[in-house]
Amino acid sequence: MAPHDLKVFLALLSATCASSQSTVTVWSSFAYIFHGERTPIWGPAAGHASLTPYGAQQLYAQGSVFRDRYLSANTTLSDEENEVTKSFPIVGVERNALDNSQLSIFSTADDFVTGGALAFMQGLYPPITQAFAYNNGGMNASVLANGSLVNYPLEGYQYPNIQSMSTLEPSSIWLDGHVTCTEWWKSANDFKTNPASADLYNQTYSFYKNLWSTTFADTIPMTTVTLDHAYDLYDYARYQYNHNETIRETLSADELNILMTLAGDHELSLNGNLSVSGLKEGDMIRAIAGRTLAGKIIAQFQAQIASGGYSNKMSLIFGSYEPMLAFFALSDLSDGHASSLFTLVPEPGSAMVFELFSVGNDSSSYPVNEDLWIRFLYRSGTNATAPFVEYPLFGLGNSQARMRYHQFRANMLDFAVTDTAIWCDTCGSVTSFCAALEDISSSSESSQGNTDVTVSPTVAGVIGAVVAMAIFGLVSAAAIVFGGLRIRRVEPVRKNSLGGFKGAEKMASDLDVAIVKSGARHERVGSWELGGSGGPGPNVGAGTAKDGTTFGAIVTRHDDADSIMNQAPTKPRESV
């Protein structure tokens, strides 16, 4: 082949490959979205952090961009929207009417997170009239017998099924695997005594103290304005910078950036230091939130593949930043060419996305595993011009940003936690579901180790009772037949001369009324109110409400507010 012809051939081949790579068919998308702006956990609203209107707008805007990418056609996007994202409609997903059977939506139980999830879904599936999902009954479900059409309230508001996961539920570990992880908390406390951490603490001490009078005074104690609380301080300062004119004038943008950088370094050390171990060497306990998130990603894609593309067309998880930082470290994003972005605490509303796709535009049948690919995208913040950007994972080069699904799955399984029991063992967690799993495991091991046939205590008791009754019956029959034993009924005689508090009215059941032979009246005994033996004991002192414990917490009985323990006992009357 002539050199000129070779050049033409290579050019055509390159163009063909580029075209095939750019023409993709998306089958499923998994996204983890950081919550929007909320009120600080420190300050006037301490302990009652809530989603701000600005935070709701951030999530709404992010949901709208997701709609542009997955539910719209390229021809409907403006030039500005195309700069943010191209359109890659997911195969078979409802474009206008929400079908909850196609989506999996999860949120932590924090109200500012669930509120943001709702705002996101309003952007993804905004209110619309005369549009009804096929799996929800379609148009037939909206038409009455008289022919009139009924829309949903609020001009066609759509109702997403958001599963909010409490930390008491085993499924919560896939969203925030660090929160109830005992070993993670131990490691976080150890971080404060680390020599490197102590050095940085000393180096930044004066910086934080200088900011106290201008930014944190009258709200946060000076003793807590240190590196140990880097993220909470940055979170508070950023909120005030956005909402407080006085703070905006006294806190410079450079100082806010320094607070942001210190917060990122601090939180990445707590969630992305892969060299730190917990109970087992190499368990990467600091990154446990990323390990459980990786397990959830694989589980969602596996379920999508198993269903032939029917379910989990979109999987959306809403939570905090810790799983994101942990995953950035586990996937080598924090060490790659864009490390400056992936070593910072994400901007509110940021989203990391995994797309399952095939090359080409054939959507007539679901592809085999060998033809499925994965790509990772990140959108930092919700600014109108912030684009979706594709990044390579696992230390691969830019040319390998897209990888086959089986390779992606293998790399993820190198560090992913895919089983609740494994998480419980790794974390040494004391949650109720871990205790239940441990009991089940112990019972299973006990039953497998004992090969003898045993009888349960209940069955043994029944057998013993039957045998005893049989023996008693035989002995009684023998006594009647051979011993002359006779059984007759004696009518009880009611005595009218019983003494005591009730006198003649005292019944045999009145055991707390003392009776003496002389018939003299005596006070009731055994009542704890009067200091008798039936009381709660000396631990209940005069004027002290009786307390109890519930799961280790002290719970005061409200009905003991009017305690009579400090009152003089009732004096008995000597006559009736």
Coordinates of C-alpha atoms in Angstrom, one line a residue, residues 15-502:
A15 CA -12.6 8.8 12.1
T16 CA -14.7 5.6 12.2
C17 CA -13.4 4.8 15.7
A18 CA -14.0 8.3 17.0
S19 CA -17.6 8.1 15.6
S20 CA -18.3 4.8 17.2
Q21 CA -17.0 5.9 20.5
S22 CA -19.0 9.1 20.4
T23 CA -22.2 7.3 19.4
V24 CA -23.3 5.5 22.6
T25 CA -26.5 4.1 23.9
V26 CA -27.0 4.6 27.7
W27 CA -28.8 1.8 29.5
S28 CA -28.5 2.9 33.1
S29 CA -27.1 5.7 35.2
F30 CA -26.0 5.7 38.8
A31 CA -25.5 9.1 40.5
Y32 CA -24.4 10.1 44.0
I33 CA -25.5 13.7 44.8
F34 CA -24.2 15.8 47.6
H35 CA -26.9 17.7 49.5
G36 CA -27.5 21.4 48.8
E37 CA -26.8 24.3 51.1
R38 CA -28.2 23.9 54.7
T39 CA -28.1 26.0 57.8
P40 CA -24.8 25.3 59.8
I41 CA -24.8 22.7 62.5
W42 CA -23.1 25.3 64.7
G43 CA -24.7 28.6 65.5
P44 CA -28.2 29.8 66.2
A45 CA -29.8 26.8 64.5
A46 CA -27.4 24.3 66.1
G47 CA -28.8 20.8 66.1
H48 CA -31.6 21.8 63.7
A49 CA -29.9 22.0 60.4
S50 CA -32.3 22.5 57.5
L51 CA -32.3 22.9 53.8
T52 CA -32.2 26.6 52.7
P53 CA -34.1 27.9 49.8
Y54 CA -30.8 28.4 48.0
G55 CA -29.9 24.8 48.7
A56 CA -33.3 23.7 47.3
Q57 CA -32.6 25.8 44.1
Q58 CA -29.2 24.1 43.8
L59 CA -30.7 20.6 43.8
Y60 CA -33.5 21.7 41.5
A61 CA -30.9 23.0 39.0
Q62 CA -28.9 19.8 39.2
G63 CA -32.1 17.8 38.5
S64 CA -32.8 19.9 35.5
V65 CA -29.4 19.2 34.1
F66 CA -29.9 15.5 34.6
R67 CA -33.2 15.9 32.7
D68 CA -31.3 17.5 29.8
R69 CA -28.9 14.7 29.7
Y70 CA -31.1 11.6 30.1
L71 CA -34.7 12.6 29.2
S72 CA -34.3 15.1 26.3
A73 CA -33.1 14.9 22.7
N74 CA -30.2 16.9 21.5
T75 CA -32.4 18.9 19.2
T76 CA -34.3 20.3 22.2
L77 CA -31.2 21.6 24.0
S78 CA -30.0 25.2 23.6
D79 CA -26.4 26.0 22.8
E80 CA -25.8 26.9 26.5
E81 CA -27.3 23.6 27.7
N82 CA -25.1 21.7 25.2
E83 CA -22.1 23.3 26.7
V84 CA -23.0 21.8 30.1
T85 CA -24.1 18.4 28.9
K86 CA -24.9 16.5 25.7
S87 CA -28.1 14.5 25.5
F88 CA -27.8 10.7 26.1
P89 CA -31.4 9.5 26.6
I90 CA -31.7 6.3 28.7
V91 CA -33.2 3.5 26.7
G92 CA -36.9 2.9 27.6
V93 CA -37.1 5.5 30.4
E94 CA -40.3 7.6 30.6
R95 CA -39.4 11.1 29.3
N96 CA -42.2 13.2 30.8
A97 CA -44.2 11.1 33.3
L98 CA -42.5 9.7 36.4
D99 CA -42.5 5.9 36.6
N100 CA -41.2 4.9 40.0
S101 CA -40.7 1.3 38.9
Q102 CA -37.9 2.5 36.6
L103 CA -36.0 4.5 39.2
S104 CA -34.3 3.7 42.5
I105 CA -34.0 6.7 44.8
F106 CA -32.3 6.6 48.2
S107 CA -31.6 9.3 50.8
T108 CA -30.2 9.5 54.2
A109 CA -32.7 10.3 56.9
D110 CA -31.5 13.9 57.4
D111 CA -34.4 16.3 56.5
F112 CA -32.1 18.6 54.6
V113 CA -31.0 15.7 52.4
T114 CA -34.5 14.3 51.8
G115 CA -35.7 17.8 51.1
G116 CA -33.0 18.3 48.5
A117 CA -33.8 15.0 46.9
L118 CA -37.4 16.2 46.4
A119 CA -36.1 19.4 44.9
F120 CA -33.9 17.4 42.5
M121 CA -36.8 15.3 41.4
Q122 CA -38.9 18.4 40.7
G123 CA -36.1 19.4 38.3
L124 CA -35.8 15.9 36.8
Y125 CA -39.6 15.4 36.4
P126 CA -41.3 18.8 36.6
P127 CA -45.1 19.1 37.0
I128 CA -46.8 18.3 33.7
T129 CA -50.5 17.9 32.7
Q130 CA -51.9 15.3 30.4
A131 CA -48.9 13.0 30.7
F132 CA -49.2 9.7 32.5
A133 CA -46.7 6.8 32.7
Y134 CA -47.7 3.6 31.0
N135 CA -46.9 1.4 34.0
N136 CA -49.1 3.7 36.2
G137 CA -52.2 3.1 34.1
G138 CA -51.5 5.5 31.3
M139 CA -54.2 7.8 30.1
N140 CA -56.9 5.4 31.1
A141 CA -56.1 6.0 34.8
S142 CA -56.8 9.7 34.4
V143 CA -60.1 9.6 32.5
L144 CA -63.4 9.2 34.4
A145 CA -66.5 7.4 33.2
N146 CA -68.0 10.7 32.1
G147 CA -65.1 11.3 29.8
S148 CA -63.4 14.1 31.9
L149 CA -59.7 14.2 32.3
V150 CA -58.2 14.5 35.8
N151 CA -54.6 15.7 36.3
Y152 CA -52.5 15.5 39.5
P153 CA -52.7 18.4 41.9
L154 CA -50.4 21.5 41.5
E155 CA -50.6 21.4 37.7
G156 CA -49.5 17.9 37.4
Y157 CA -47.0 17.5 40.3
Q158 CA -45.2 14.2 40.2
Y159 CA -44.6 12.0 43.3
P160 CA -41.3 10.2 43.5
N161 CA -40.7 7.2 45.7
I162 CA -37.7 8.3 47.8
Q163 CA -36.5 5.7 50.2
S164 CA -35.1 7.4 53.3
M165 CA -32.7 5.2 55.2
S166 CA -32.4 5.5 59.0
T167 CA -29.1 4.4 60.6
L168 CA -31.1 1.7 62.4
E169 CA -31.6 0.0 59.1
P170 CA -29.0 -2.3 57.6
S171 CA -29.5 -0.7 54.2
S172 CA -28.2 2.6 55.5
I173 CA -24.6 1.4 55.3
W174 CA -24.6 1.7 51.5
L175 CA -25.4 5.4 51.8
D176 CA -23.2 6.4 54.7
G177 CA -21.1 3.5 55.8
H178 CA -19.0 5.5 58.3
V179 CA -21.8 6.9 60.5
T180 CA -22.4 3.8 62.7
C181 CA -18.9 2.3 62.1
T182 CA -17.3 2.0 65.5
E183 CA -13.8 1.4 64.1
W184 CA -14.1 4.5 61.9
W185 CA -14.8 6.7 64.9
K186 CA -11.9 5.2 66.8
S187 CA -9.6 5.9 63.9
A188 CA -11.0 9.5 63.6
N189 CA -10.2 10.1 67.2
D190 CA -6.7 8.7 66.8
F191 CA -6.1 11.1 63.9
K192 CA -6.0 14.0 66.4
T193 CA -2.9 12.5 68.1
N194 CA -1.1 11.8 64.8
P195 CA 2.2 13.7 64.7
A196 CA 1.5 15.1 61.2
S197 CA -1.9 16.2 62.3
A198 CA -0.5 17.8 65.5
D199 CA 2.1 19.7 63.4
L200 CA -0.6 21.1 61.1
Y201 CA -2.7 21.9 64.2
N202 CA 0.1 24.1 65.6
Q203 CA 0.8 25.7 62.2
T204 CA -2.8 26.8 61.7
Y205 CA -3.5 27.7 65.3
S206 CA -2.9 31.4 65.0
F207 CA -4.8 31.6 61.7
Y208 CA -8.0 30.2 63.3
K209 CA -7.6 32.4 66.4
N210 CA -7.3 35.5 64.3
L211 CA -10.6 34.7 62.5
W212 CA -12.5 34.2 65.8
S213 CA -13.2 37.9 66.5
T214 CA -14.3 38.7 62.9
T215 CA -16.2 35.5 61.9
F216 CA -17.0 33.2 64.8
A217 CA -17.3 35.5 67.9
D218 CA -20.5 35.4 70.0
T219 CA -21.4 32.1 68.2
I220 CA -18.7 29.6 68.5
P221 CA -16.4 29.3 71.6
M222 CA -12.8 30.3 70.9
T223 CA -11.5 26.9 72.3
T224 CA -13.2 25.1 69.4
V225 CA -12.0 27.3 66.6
T226 CA -9.1 25.0 65.7
L227 CA -8.1 22.5 62.9
D228 CA -10.0 19.8 64.8
H229 CA -13.2 21.3 63.6
A230 CA -12.0 22.4 60.1
Y231 CA -15.1 21.4 58.2
D232 CA -17.7 22.7 60.6
L233 CA -15.9 26.0 60.8
Y234 CA -15.6 26.2 57.0
D235 CA -19.3 25.2 56.7
Y236 CA -20.3 28.0 59.1
A237 CA -18.1 30.6 57.5
R238 CA -19.3 29.8 53.9
Y239 CA -22.9 30.1 55.0
Q240 CA -22.3 33.4 56.7
Y241 CA -20.3 34.7 53.7
N242 CA -23.4 33.9 51.5
H243 CA -26.0 35.3 53.9
N244 CA -24.4 37.8 56.2
E245 CA -23.4 41.2 54.8
T246 CA -21.2 42.0 57.8
I247 CA -19.3 38.7 57.6
R248 CA -18.9 39.2 53.9
E249 CA -17.2 42.5 54.5
T250 CA -14.8 41.2 57.2
L251 CA -14.0 37.8 55.9
S252 CA -12.0 37.9 52.7
A253 CA -12.3 35.5 49.8
D254 CA -8.7 34.4 50.3
E255 CA -9.4 33.5 54.0
L256 CA -12.5 31.6 52.9
N257 CA -10.4 29.6 50.4
I258 CA -7.9 28.8 53.1
L259 CA -10.7 27.5 55.3
M260 CA -11.9 25.4 52.3
T261 CA -8.5 24.0 51.7
L262 CA -7.9 23.1 55.3
A263 CA -11.3 21.5 55.5
G264 CA -10.6 19.4 52.4
D265 CA -7.2 18.2 53.7
H266 CA -8.8 17.3 57.1
E267 CA -11.7 15.4 55.7
L268 CA -9.7 13.6 53.1
S269 CA -7.4 12.4 55.9
L270 CA -10.4 11.1 57.8
N271 CA -12.1 9.5 54.8
G272 CA -9.4 8.8 52.3
N273 CA -6.3 7.7 54.0
L274 CA -5.9 4.2 52.7
S275 CA -2.9 3.3 54.7
V276 CA -4.7 3.3 58.1
S277 CA -6.2 0.0 59.2
G278 CA -8.8 -0.9 61.9
L279 CA -9.4 -4.4 63.2
K280 CA -7.7 -6.1 60.3
E281 CA -4.6 -5.0 58.5
G282 CA -5.3 -3.4 55.1
D283 CA -9.1 -2.9 55.7
M284 CA -8.8 0.8 54.8
I285 CA -11.1 1.7 57.7
R286 CA -11.0 5.5 57.0
A287 CA -12.5 4.9 53.5
I288 CA -15.3 2.6 54.7
A289 CA -18.0 4.9 53.3
G290 CA -16.5 4.6 49.9
R291 CA -16.2 0.9 50.1
T292 CA -19.9 0.4 50.9
L293 CA -20.9 2.9 48.2
A294 CA -18.8 0.9 45.7
G295 CA -20.8 -2.2 46.8
K296 CA -24.1 -0.4 46.1
I297 CA -22.9 0.8 42.7
I298 CA -22.1 -2.8 41.6
A299 CA -25.4 -4.2 43.1
Q300 CA -27.5 -1.6 41.2
F301 CA -25.8 -2.3 37.9
Q302 CA -26.0 -6.1 38.4
A303 CA -29.7 -5.8 39.1
Q304 CA -30.2 -3.7 35.9
I305 CA -28.3 -6.3 33.8
A306 CA -30.2 -9.2 35.4
S307 CA -33.5 -7.5 34.5
G308 CA -32.5 -7.0 30.9
G309 CA -32.6 -3.3 31.3
Y310 CA -36.1 -3.1 32.8
S311 CA -35.3 -1.9 36.3
N312 CA -32.8 0.6 37.8
K313 CA -32.7 2.7 34.7
M314 CA -31.6 5.5 37.0
S315 CA -30.2 5.0 40.6
L316 CA -30.0 8.2 42.6
I317 CA -28.4 8.4 46.0
F318 CA -28.5 11.6 48.1
G319 CA -26.2 12.1 51.0
S320 CA -23.1 13.8 52.6
Y321 CA -19.6 14.3 51.2
E322 CA -17.8 11.5 53.1
P323 CA -18.6 8.7 50.7
M324 CA -17.5 10.9 47.8
L325 CA -14.1 11.7 49.3
A326 CA -13.6 8.1 50.2
F327 CA -14.4 6.9 46.7
F328 CA -12.1 9.6 45.2
A329 CA -9.3 8.0 47.2
L330 CA -10.2 4.4 46.4
S331 CA -10.5 5.0 42.7
D332 CA -7.2 7.0 42.5
L333 CA -9.1 10.2 41.4
S334 CA -7.5 12.1 44.3
D335 CA -4.0 11.2 42.9
G336 CA -4.8 11.7 39.2
H337 CA -4.2 14.7 36.9
A338 CA -7.3 16.4 38.4
S339 CA -6.3 15.8 42.0
S340 CA -6.8 19.4 43.0
L341 CA -10.5 18.9 42.3
F342 CA -10.9 15.6 44.1
T343 CA -9.1 16.5 47.3
L344 CA -11.6 19.2 48.2
V345 CA -14.9 18.9 49.9
P346 CA -17.4 18.9 47.0
E347 CA -19.4 22.0 46.3
P348 CA -23.1 21.7 47.5
G349 CA -25.2 19.8 44.9
S350 CA -22.2 18.2 43.2
A351 CA -22.8 14.9 41.5
M352 CA -20.6 11.9 40.5
V353 CA -22.1 9.7 37.9
F354 CA -21.5 6.2 36.4
E355 CA -23.1 5.4 33.1
L356 CA -23.6 1.9 31.8
F357 CA -23.7 2.0 28.0
S358 CA -23.0 0.2 24.8
V359 CA -21.2 1.5 21.7
G360 CA -23.4 2.4 18.7
N361 CA -27.1 3.3 18.5
D362 CA -28.7 -0.1 18.5
S363 CA -31.3 -0.2 21.3
S364 CA -33.5 -2.9 20.0
S365 CA -32.1 -5.6 22.4
Y366 CA -30.1 -5.5 25.6
P367 CA -26.4 -6.1 24.9
V368 CA -24.4 -9.0 26.3
N369 CA -22.0 -8.3 29.1
E370 CA -19.0 -8.2 26.8
D371 CA -20.6 -5.2 25.0
L372 CA -21.3 -3.1 28.1
W373 CA -19.1 -0.2 29.0
I374 CA -18.7 2.2 32.0
R375 CA -17.7 5.8 32.1
F376 CA -17.4 8.1 35.1
L377 CA -18.4 11.8 35.1
Y378 CA -18.3 14.5 37.7
R379 CA -20.2 17.8 37.9
S380 CA -18.7 20.1 40.5
G381 CA -21.4 22.3 42.0
T382 CA -24.6 23.5 40.3
N383 CA -23.4 26.7 38.6
A384 CA -25.2 27.2 35.3
T385 CA -22.0 26.8 33.3
A386 CA -20.5 23.9 35.3
P387 CA -20.2 21.0 32.8
F388 CA -20.3 17.2 33.1
V389 CA -16.7 16.1 32.8
E390 CA -15.4 12.6 32.1
Y391 CA -12.5 11.3 34.2
P392 CA -10.5 8.0 34.1
L393 CA -10.7 5.8 37.1
F394 CA -8.1 3.5 38.8
G395 CA -5.1 5.4 37.6
L396 CA -5.8 4.9 33.9
G397 CA -4.9 7.4 31.3
N398 CA -7.4 9.8 29.6
S399 CA -7.6 7.5 26.6
Q400 CA -8.9 4.7 28.9
A401 CA -11.6 6.8 30.6
R402 CA -14.2 4.4 29.2
M403 CA -13.7 0.8 30.3
R404 CA -15.6 -2.4 29.8
Y405 CA -18.1 -3.2 32.5
H406 CA -16.4 -6.5 33.5
Q407 CA -13.1 -4.7 34.0
F408 CA -14.8 -2.0 36.0
R409 CA -16.6 -4.5 38.2
A410 CA -13.4 -6.4 38.9
N411 CA -11.6 -3.2 39.9
M412 CA -14.4 -2.2 42.2
L413 CA -14.7 -5.6 43.9
D414 CA -11.0 -5.2 44.9
F415 CA -12.2 -2.8 47.7
A416 CA -16.0 -2.9 47.7
V417 CA -18.0 -4.1 50.7
T418 CA -20.8 -6.2 49.3
D419 CA -22.3 -7.8 52.4
T420 CA -23.7 -6.4 55.6
A421 CA -22.0 -9.1 57.7
I422 CA -18.6 -8.1 56.3
W423 CA -19.3 -4.5 57.2
C424 CA -20.3 -5.5 60.7
D425 CA -17.1 -7.4 61.2
T426 CA -14.9 -4.7 59.7
C427 CA -16.5 -1.9 61.8
G428 CA -17.0 -3.8 65.0
S429 CA -20.4 -2.2 65.0
V430 CA -22.8 -2.4 67.9
T431 CA -25.9 -1.7 65.9
S432 CA -28.9 -3.9 66.5
F433 CA -28.8 -5.5 63.1
C434 CA -25.1 -6.5 63.6
A435 CA -26.0 -8.0 66.9
A436 CA -28.8 -10.0 65.2
L437 CA -26.5 -11.2 62.5
E438 CA -24.0 -12.3 65.1
D439 CA -26.7 -14.2 67.0
I440 CA -27.8 -15.9 63.8
S441 CA -24.2 -16.9 63.0
S442 CA -23.6 -18.2 66.5
S443 CA -26.8 -20.3 66.3
S444 CA -25.9 -21.7 62.9
E445 CA -22.4 -22.7 64.1
S446 CA -23.8 -24.3 67.2
S447 CA -26.3 -26.3 65.3
Q448 CA -23.7 -27.4 62.8
G449 CA -21.3 -28.5 65.5
N450 CA -23.8 -30.6 67.4
T451 CA -24.8 -33.7 65.5
D452 CA -26.8 -35.3 68.4
V453 CA -30.6 -35.4 68.2
T454 CA -31.8 -33.1 71.0
V455 CA -35.2 -32.2 72.4
S456 CA -36.1 -28.6 73.0
P457 CA -36.8 -27.5 76.6
T458 CA -40.5 -26.9 75.8
V459 CA -41.0 -30.4 74.4
A460 CA -39.1 -31.9 77.3
G461 CA -41.3 -30.0 79.8
V462 CA -44.5 -31.3 78.2
I463 CA -43.1 -34.9 78.2
G464 CA -42.2 -34.6 81.9
A465 CA -45.6 -33.3 82.9
V466 CA -47.4 -36.1 81.1
V467 CA -45.2 -38.7 82.7
A468 CA -45.7 -37.2 86.2
M469 CA -49.5 -37.1 85.7
A470 CA -49.5 -40.7 84.6
I471 CA -47.5 -41.8 87.7
F472 CA -49.7 -39.8 90.0
G473 CA -52.8 -41.4 88.4
L474 CA -51.4 -44.9 88.9
V475 CA -50.5 -44.3 92.5
S476 CA -53.9 -42.8 93.3
A477 CA -55.7 -45.7 91.7
A478 CA -53.6 -48.2 93.7
A479 CA -54.4 -46.4 97.0
I480 CA -58.1 -46.4 96.3
V481 CA -58.2 -50.1 95.3
F482 CA -55.8 -51.6 97.8
G483 CA -55.6 -49.0 100.6
G484 CA -59.2 -48.1 101.2
L485 CA -58.6 -44.4 100.3
R486 CA -61.8 -42.4 100.0
I487 CA -62.3 -38.9 98.5
R488 CA -65.1 -36.6 99.7
R489 CA -65.9 -32.9 99.3
V490 CA -65.9 -30.7 102.4
E491 CA -68.0 -27.5 102.2
P492 CA -65.9 -24.4 103.3
V493 CA -67.2 -22.6 106.4
R494 CA -67.1 -18.7 106.2
K495 CA -66.1 -17.2 109.5
N496 CA -67.6 -13.9 110.5
S497 CA -65.2 -13.1 113.3
L498 CA -62.2 -12.2 111.3
G499 CA -60.3 -9.2 112.6
G500 CA -58.1 -6.8 110.8
F501 CA -58.7 -3.6 108.8
K502 CA -61.8 -4.9 107.1

